[in-house]
């Protein structure tokens, strides 16, 4: 049965009281976090050593609000180089204990340290010789006493004025978990490239994993003309390929220059240019900016921004044109 929703004593909103209440919560939780700093000691180092030496995975468990925090800690660990997953302690006693193997390490969260669902599965975990790390608010609790390593996340008071809703206690546990994750990240030498590999769909993943070869136009999609081509032929090639430029190449597709919209505007503004009879080699830009297919797509974006250009030709080691791309290709790939 759902509990009845308490009606407000007054419909009048006391803005000052609301602001004061919110600020009190922030101050209380900030104090709880500050109190954790001196507890980062040899026990914390021992916990990191256990996890770094783990041949399997770190199994995180917790009940209720501690379980929600545990899920987030497990996700953070997994994305920063420590293989981890969450197991619900209630489900563990109904079959999910089979997910925990002897080569794993268990990280259990409980503010009281007396959560029945966790204590119930401890004998099975201990019987298999699985190392147990706990984060609790009570170093004298049953869970803390049975742990190989205990991390104290105790608080002096909850931010909830009733002292009932887990607030400062869950924040402290979450911060302790984040401290573990980042300490392990640095101990492993985990890099931004490693992070991107576990976040391929995120913006960082696209910036660090997407290469020029993944977004460039190739084959018939690359605008190319010979140096003897007329201005009309150059414009037709640019129109067909929709990149706002065309490469000017020799018979072996080696790059001689590039003809762009900008070159066309400059030619139209030059009374000394015979547009009807000019060859594209007379109007092209020599020595254009180019990039290799193995470079990151973000490098193309940086090159375009630095030189205020909107397209790039892609060349191989012999300066043969193998592809092309423009700013719209990078936008579609969500690199910029």
Coordinates of C-alpha atoms in Angstrom, one line a residue:
X1 CA 0.0 0.0 0.0
X2 CA 1.3 3.4 -0.9
X3 CA 2.0 5.8 2.0
X4 CA -0.3 8.9 2.0
X5 CA 1.3 12.0 0.7
X6 CA 1.6 14.6 3.4
X7 CA -0.2 17.9 2.6
X8 CA 1.9 21.0 3.0
X9 CA 1.0 23.0 6.1
X10 CA 0.8 26.2 4.0
X11 CA 0.6 27.0 0.4
X12 CA 2.8 30.0 0.9
X13 CA 6.3 29.5 -0.3
X14 CA 9.0 30.8 2.0
X15 CA 11.8 31.6 -0.3
X16 CA 14.3 32.3 2.5
X17 CA 13.6 29.0 4.2
X18 CA 14.0 27.1 1.0
X19 CA 17.3 28.7 0.2
X20 CA 18.5 28.2 3.8
X21 CA 17.5 24.5 3.7
X22 CA 19.3 23.8 0.4
X23 CA 22.4 25.6 1.6
X24 CA 22.3 23.5 4.8
X25 CA 22.2 20.3 2.8
X26 CA 25.2 21.4 0.7
X27 CA 27.2 22.4 3.8
X28 CA 26.4 19.2 5.6
X29 CA 27.4 17.0 2.7
X30 CA 30.5 19.1 2.0
X31 CA 31.6 18.6 5.7
X32 CA 31.0 14.8 5.3
X33 CA 33.3 14.7 2.3
X34 CA 36.0 16.8 4.0
X35 CA 35.9 14.3 6.9
X36 CA 36.9 11.5 4.5
X37 CA 40.3 13.0 3.6
X38 CA 42.2 11.9 6.8
X39 CA 40.8 8.4 6.4
X40 CA 42.6 7.8 3.1
X41 CA 45.3 5.8 4.8
X42 CA 47.0 2.4 4.7
X43 CA 43.6 0.7 4.6
X44 CA 42.8 2.6 1.4
X45 CA 46.1 1.5 0.0
X46 CA 45.4 -2.1 1.0
X47 CA 42.1 -1.9 -0.8
X48 CA 43.8 -0.6 -4.0
X49 CA 46.4 -3.4 -3.8
X50 CA 43.7 -6.1 -3.5
X51 CA 41.9 -4.7 -6.5
X52 CA 45.1 -4.2 -8.6
X53 CA 46.1 -7.8 -7.8
X54 CA 42.6 -9.2 -8.8
X55 CA 42.8 -11.8 -11.6
X56 CA 39.0 -11.6 -12.1
X57 CA 36.6 -8.7 -11.6
X58 CA 35.5 -6.4 -8.8
X59 CA 32.0 -7.3 -7.8
X60 CA 30.2 -4.4 -6.1
X61 CA 27.1 -5.1 -4.0
X62 CA 24.8 -3.0 -1.8
X63 CA 21.1 -2.8 -0.8
X64 CA 18.7 0.1 -1.1
X65 CA 20.3 3.5 -1.5
X66 CA 23.7 1.9 -1.0
X67 CA 22.9 -0.3 -3.9
X68 CA 22.2 2.7 -6.2
X69 CA 25.5 4.1 -5.1
X70 CA 27.2 0.8 -5.7
X71 CA 25.9 0.6 -9.3
X72 CA 27.4 4.0 -10.0
X73 CA 30.7 3.0 -8.4
X74 CA 30.8 -0.2 -10.5
X75 CA 30.1 1.8 -13.7
X76 CA 32.8 4.3 -12.9
X77 CA 35.3 1.6 -12.1
X78 CA 34.5 -0.3 -15.3
X79 CA 34.9 2.8 -17.5
X80 CA 38.3 3.7 -15.9
X81 CA 40.1 0.5 -16.4
X82 CA 38.9 -1.7 -13.5
X83 CA 36.7 -4.5 -14.7
X84 CA 33.7 -4.3 -12.4
X85 CA 30.0 -5.1 -12.2
X86 CA 27.1 -4.8 -9.7
X87 CA 25.3 -7.8 -8.0
X88 CA 22.2 -7.2 -6.0
X89 CA 22.6 -8.9 -2.6
X90 CA 19.0 -10.1 -2.5
X91 CA 19.3 -11.7 -5.9
X92 CA 22.7 -13.1 -5.0
X93 CA 21.1 -15.5 -2.4
X94 CA 18.7 -16.7 -5.1
X95 CA 21.2 -17.8 -7.7
X96 CA 23.3 -14.7 -8.6
X97 CA 26.1 -15.8 -6.3
X98 CA 27.2 -18.0 -9.2
X99 CA 28.3 -14.7 -10.9
X100 CA 31.0 -14.3 -8.2
X101 CA 34.1 -16.4 -8.9
X102 CA 37.1 -17.3 -6.6
X103 CA 39.4 -15.0 -8.6
X104 CA 37.1 -12.0 -8.0
X105 CA 37.2 -9.3 -5.3
X106 CA 33.9 -8.2 -3.6
X107 CA 33.3 -4.6 -2.6
X108 CA 30.2 -4.3 -0.3
X109 CA 28.5 -1.1 0.7
X110 CA 26.3 -0.6 3.8
X111 CA 26.0 2.5 5.9
X112 CA 25.1 0.5 9.0
X113 CA 27.3 -2.5 8.2
X114 CA 24.4 -4.7 9.4
X115 CA 22.4 -5.1 6.2
X116 CA 20.9 -8.6 6.4
X117 CA 21.0 -9.4 2.7
X118 CA 24.8 -8.8 2.6
X119 CA 25.5 -10.6 5.9
X120 CA 23.5 -13.6 4.6
X121 CA 25.8 -14.1 1.6
X122 CA 29.1 -13.4 3.4
X123 CA 29.8 -17.1 4.5
X124 CA 29.6 -18.2 0.9
X125 CA 32.0 -15.5 -0.2
X126 CA 34.4 -16.2 2.6
X127 CA 34.3 -19.9 2.1
X128 CA 35.6 -19.4 -1.5
X129 CA 38.4 -17.3 -0.2
X130 CA 37.2 -14.3 -2.1
X131 CA 38.7 -11.0 -0.7
X132 CA 36.2 -8.7 0.8
X133 CA 36.4 -4.9 0.9
X134 CA 33.7 -2.9 2.6
X135 CA 32.6 0.7 2.8
X136 CA 30.5 1.4 5.8
X137 CA 29.6 4.1 8.3
X138 CA 30.4 1.9 11.3
X139 CA 33.9 0.4 11.7
X140 CA 32.6 -1.8 14.5
X141 CA 29.8 -3.4 12.4
X142 CA 29.5 -7.0 11.5
X143 CA 30.4 -6.3 7.9
X144 CA 33.4 -4.3 8.8
X145 CA 34.6 -7.0 11.2
X146 CA 34.4 -9.7 8.5
X147 CA 36.1 -7.7 5.8
X148 CA 39.7 -8.1 4.7
X149 CA 39.8 -4.3 4.3
X150 CA 37.3 -1.8 5.7
X151 CA 37.0 1.8 4.5
X152 CA 35.3 4.1 6.9
X153 CA 32.7 6.5 5.3
X154 CA 31.0 7.4 8.5
X155 CA 29.3 10.7 8.9
X156 CA 28.4 12.8 12.0
X157 CA 24.9 13.7 10.7
X158 CA 22.6 13.2 7.7
X159 CA 21.5 16.2 5.7
X160 CA 18.0 15.1 6.2
X161 CA 16.6 17.1 9.1
X162 CA 14.7 13.9 10.3
X163 CA 18.0 12.0 10.2
X164 CA 16.3 9.3 8.2
X165 CA 16.8 9.7 4.5
X166 CA 20.3 8.6 3.4
X167 CA 21.8 11.8 2.1
X168 CA 25.3 12.7 3.5
X169 CA 26.0 9.0 4.1
X170 CA 25.4 8.1 0.4
X171 CA 27.4 11.1 -0.8
X172 CA 30.3 10.0 1.4
X173 CA 30.2 6.4 0.1
X174 CA 30.0 7.6 -3.5
X175 CA 33.0 9.9 -3.0
X176 CA 35.0 7.0 -1.4
X177 CA 34.1 4.9 -4.4
X178 CA 35.2 7.7 -6.8
X179 CA 38.5 8.0 -4.8
X180 CA 39.1 4.3 -5.3
X181 CA 38.3 4.5 -9.1
X182 CA 40.7 7.4 -9.7
X183 CA 43.5 6.1 -7.5
X184 CA 43.3 2.8 -9.5
X185 CA 43.1 4.7 -12.8
X186 CA 46.3 6.5 -12.1
X187 CA 48.0 3.3 -10.7
X188 CA 47.2 1.5 -13.9
X189 CA 48.5 4.3 -16.1
X190 CA 45.0 4.5 -17.7
X191 CA 45.0 7.1 -20.5
X192 CA 42.3 9.2 -22.3
X193 CA 42.7 6.8 -25.3
X194 CA 41.9 3.9 -23.0
X195 CA 38.8 5.8 -21.7
X196 CA 37.7 6.5 -25.3
X197 CA 37.8 2.8 -26.2
X198 CA 35.2 2.1 -23.5
X199 CA 33.1 5.2 -24.7
X200 CA 33.2 4.8 -28.5
X201 CA 29.8 6.5 -28.8
X202 CA 30.6 9.5 -26.7
X203 CA 32.1 12.8 -27.8
X204 CA 35.5 11.8 -26.4
X205 CA 35.4 8.5 -28.1
X206 CA 34.7 10.1 -31.5
X207 CA 37.5 12.6 -30.9
X208 CA 40.1 10.0 -30.0
X209 CA 39.1 7.0 -32.0
X210 CA 37.7 8.3 -35.3
X211 CA 40.3 8.5 -38.1
X212 CA 40.4 10.4 -41.3
X213 CA 40.0 7.1 -43.2
X214 CA 36.6 6.7 -41.4
X215 CA 35.1 9.9 -42.7
X216 CA 36.9 10.8 -46.0
X217 CA 35.5 10.5 -49.5
X218 CA 37.4 8.0 -51.6
X219 CA 37.5 6.7 -55.2
X220 CA 35.0 8.4 -57.6
X221 CA 33.9 10.7 -54.7
X222 CA 37.2 12.5 -54.7
X223 CA 37.3 15.6 -57.0
X224 CA 40.3 15.5 -59.2
X225 CA 41.3 17.2 -62.5
X226 CA 44.4 17.5 -64.6
X227 CA 46.4 20.8 -64.6
X228 CA 45.4 21.4 -68.3
X229 CA 41.7 21.4 -67.4
X230 CA 39.7 24.5 -68.1
X231 CA 38.0 26.6 -65.5
X232 CA 34.6 25.2 -66.7
X233 CA 35.9 21.7 -66.2
X234 CA 37.1 22.5 -62.7
X235 CA 33.7 24.0 -61.8
X236 CA 31.9 21.0 -63.2
X237 CA 34.1 18.6 -61.1
X238 CA 33.5 20.7 -58.0
X239 CA 29.8 20.8 -58.6
X240 CA 29.6 17.0 -59.0
X241 CA 31.6 16.2 -55.9
X242 CA 30.0 18.8 -53.6
X243 CA 33.2 19.5 -51.6
X244 CA 33.8 23.1 -52.6
X245 CA 37.2 22.3 -54.1
X246 CA 39.0 19.9 -56.4
X247 CA 42.5 18.5 -56.4
X248 CA 44.8 19.2 -59.3
X249 CA 46.9 16.1 -60.0
X250 CA 49.2 14.6 -62.6
X251 CA 48.7 11.4 -64.4
X252 CA 49.8 9.4 -61.3
X253 CA 47.4 11.3 -59.1
X254 CA 50.2 13.1 -57.4
X255 CA 49.1 16.4 -55.9
X256 CA 50.0 19.6 -57.8
X257 CA 47.6 22.0 -56.1
X258 CA 44.0 22.6 -55.2
X259 CA 41.3 24.8 -56.8
X260 CA 38.7 26.1 -54.4
X261 CA 35.7 28.4 -54.2
X262 CA 38.2 31.0 -52.9
X263 CA 40.4 30.7 -56.0
X264 CA 37.4 31.1 -58.2
X265 CA 36.4 34.4 -56.4
X266 CA 39.9 35.7 -56.7
X267 CA 40.0 34.9 -60.4
X268 CA 36.7 36.6 -61.0
X269 CA 38.0 39.7 -59.2
X270 CA 41.2 39.8 -61.3
X271 CA 40.8 41.8 -64.5
X272 CA 44.1 40.3 -65.8
X273 CA 42.7 36.7 -65.9
X274 CA 41.2 35.5 -69.1
X275 CA 38.5 33.3 -67.6
X276 CA 37.5 31.8 -71.0
X277 CA 41.0 30.5 -71.8
X278 CA 42.7 30.1 -68.4
X279 CA 43.9 26.7 -67.4
X280 CA 43.2 25.6 -63.8
X281 CA 47.0 25.3 -63.2
X282 CA 47.2 29.1 -63.6
X283 CA 44.5 29.7 -60.9
X284 CA 45.1 26.9 -58.4
X285 CA 46.7 27.2 -55.0
X286 CA 50.1 25.4 -54.8
X287 CA 51.2 23.6 -51.7
X288 CA 47.8 23.2 -50.1
X289 CA 47.2 21.9 -46.6
X290 CA 46.8 18.1 -46.6
X291 CA 46.5 15.3 -44.1
X292 CA 47.2 11.6 -43.9
X293 CA 44.4 9.0 -43.8
X294 CA 45.8 7.5 -40.6
X295 CA 45.4 10.8 -38.7
X296 CA 42.6 11.4 -36.2
X297 CA 39.6 13.2 -37.6
X298 CA 39.9 15.8 -34.8
X299 CA 43.3 16.8 -36.3
X300 CA 41.6 17.7 -39.5
X301 CA 39.2 19.9 -37.6
X302 CA 42.1 21.6 -35.8
X303 CA 43.9 22.1 -39.1
X304 CA 40.8 23.6 -40.7
X305 CA 40.3 26.0 -37.8
X306 CA 43.9 27.1 -37.7
X307 CA 44.1 27.9 -41.4
X308 CA 40.5 29.0 -41.8
X309 CA 39.8 26.5 -44.5
X310 CA 36.7 24.3 -45.0
X311 CA 38.1 21.2 -46.9
X312 CA 41.2 19.1 -46.9
X313 CA 42.8 16.6 -49.4
X314 CA 44.1 13.3 -48.0
X315 CA 47.4 12.1 -49.4
X316 CA 49.6 9.1 -49.0
X317 CA 53.4 9.1 -48.3
X318 CA 54.1 9.7 -52.0
X319 CA 51.8 12.7 -52.0
X320 CA 49.2 10.9 -54.1
X321 CA 45.6 12.0 -53.5
X322 CA 43.7 9.1 -51.8
X323 CA 40.7 11.0 -50.3
X324 CA 39.1 14.3 -49.4
X325 CA 36.8 15.7 -46.8
X326 CA 35.2 19.0 -45.7
X327 CA 33.8 20.5 -42.5
X328 CA 30.4 19.0 -43.2
X329 CA 31.9 15.5 -43.0
X330 CA 33.3 16.3 -39.6
X331 CA 30.0 17.7 -38.5
X332 CA 28.1 14.6 -39.6
X333 CA 30.6 12.5 -37.7
X334 CA 30.0 14.8 -34.7
X335 CA 33.7 15.4 -34.3
X336 CA 33.1 19.2 -34.2

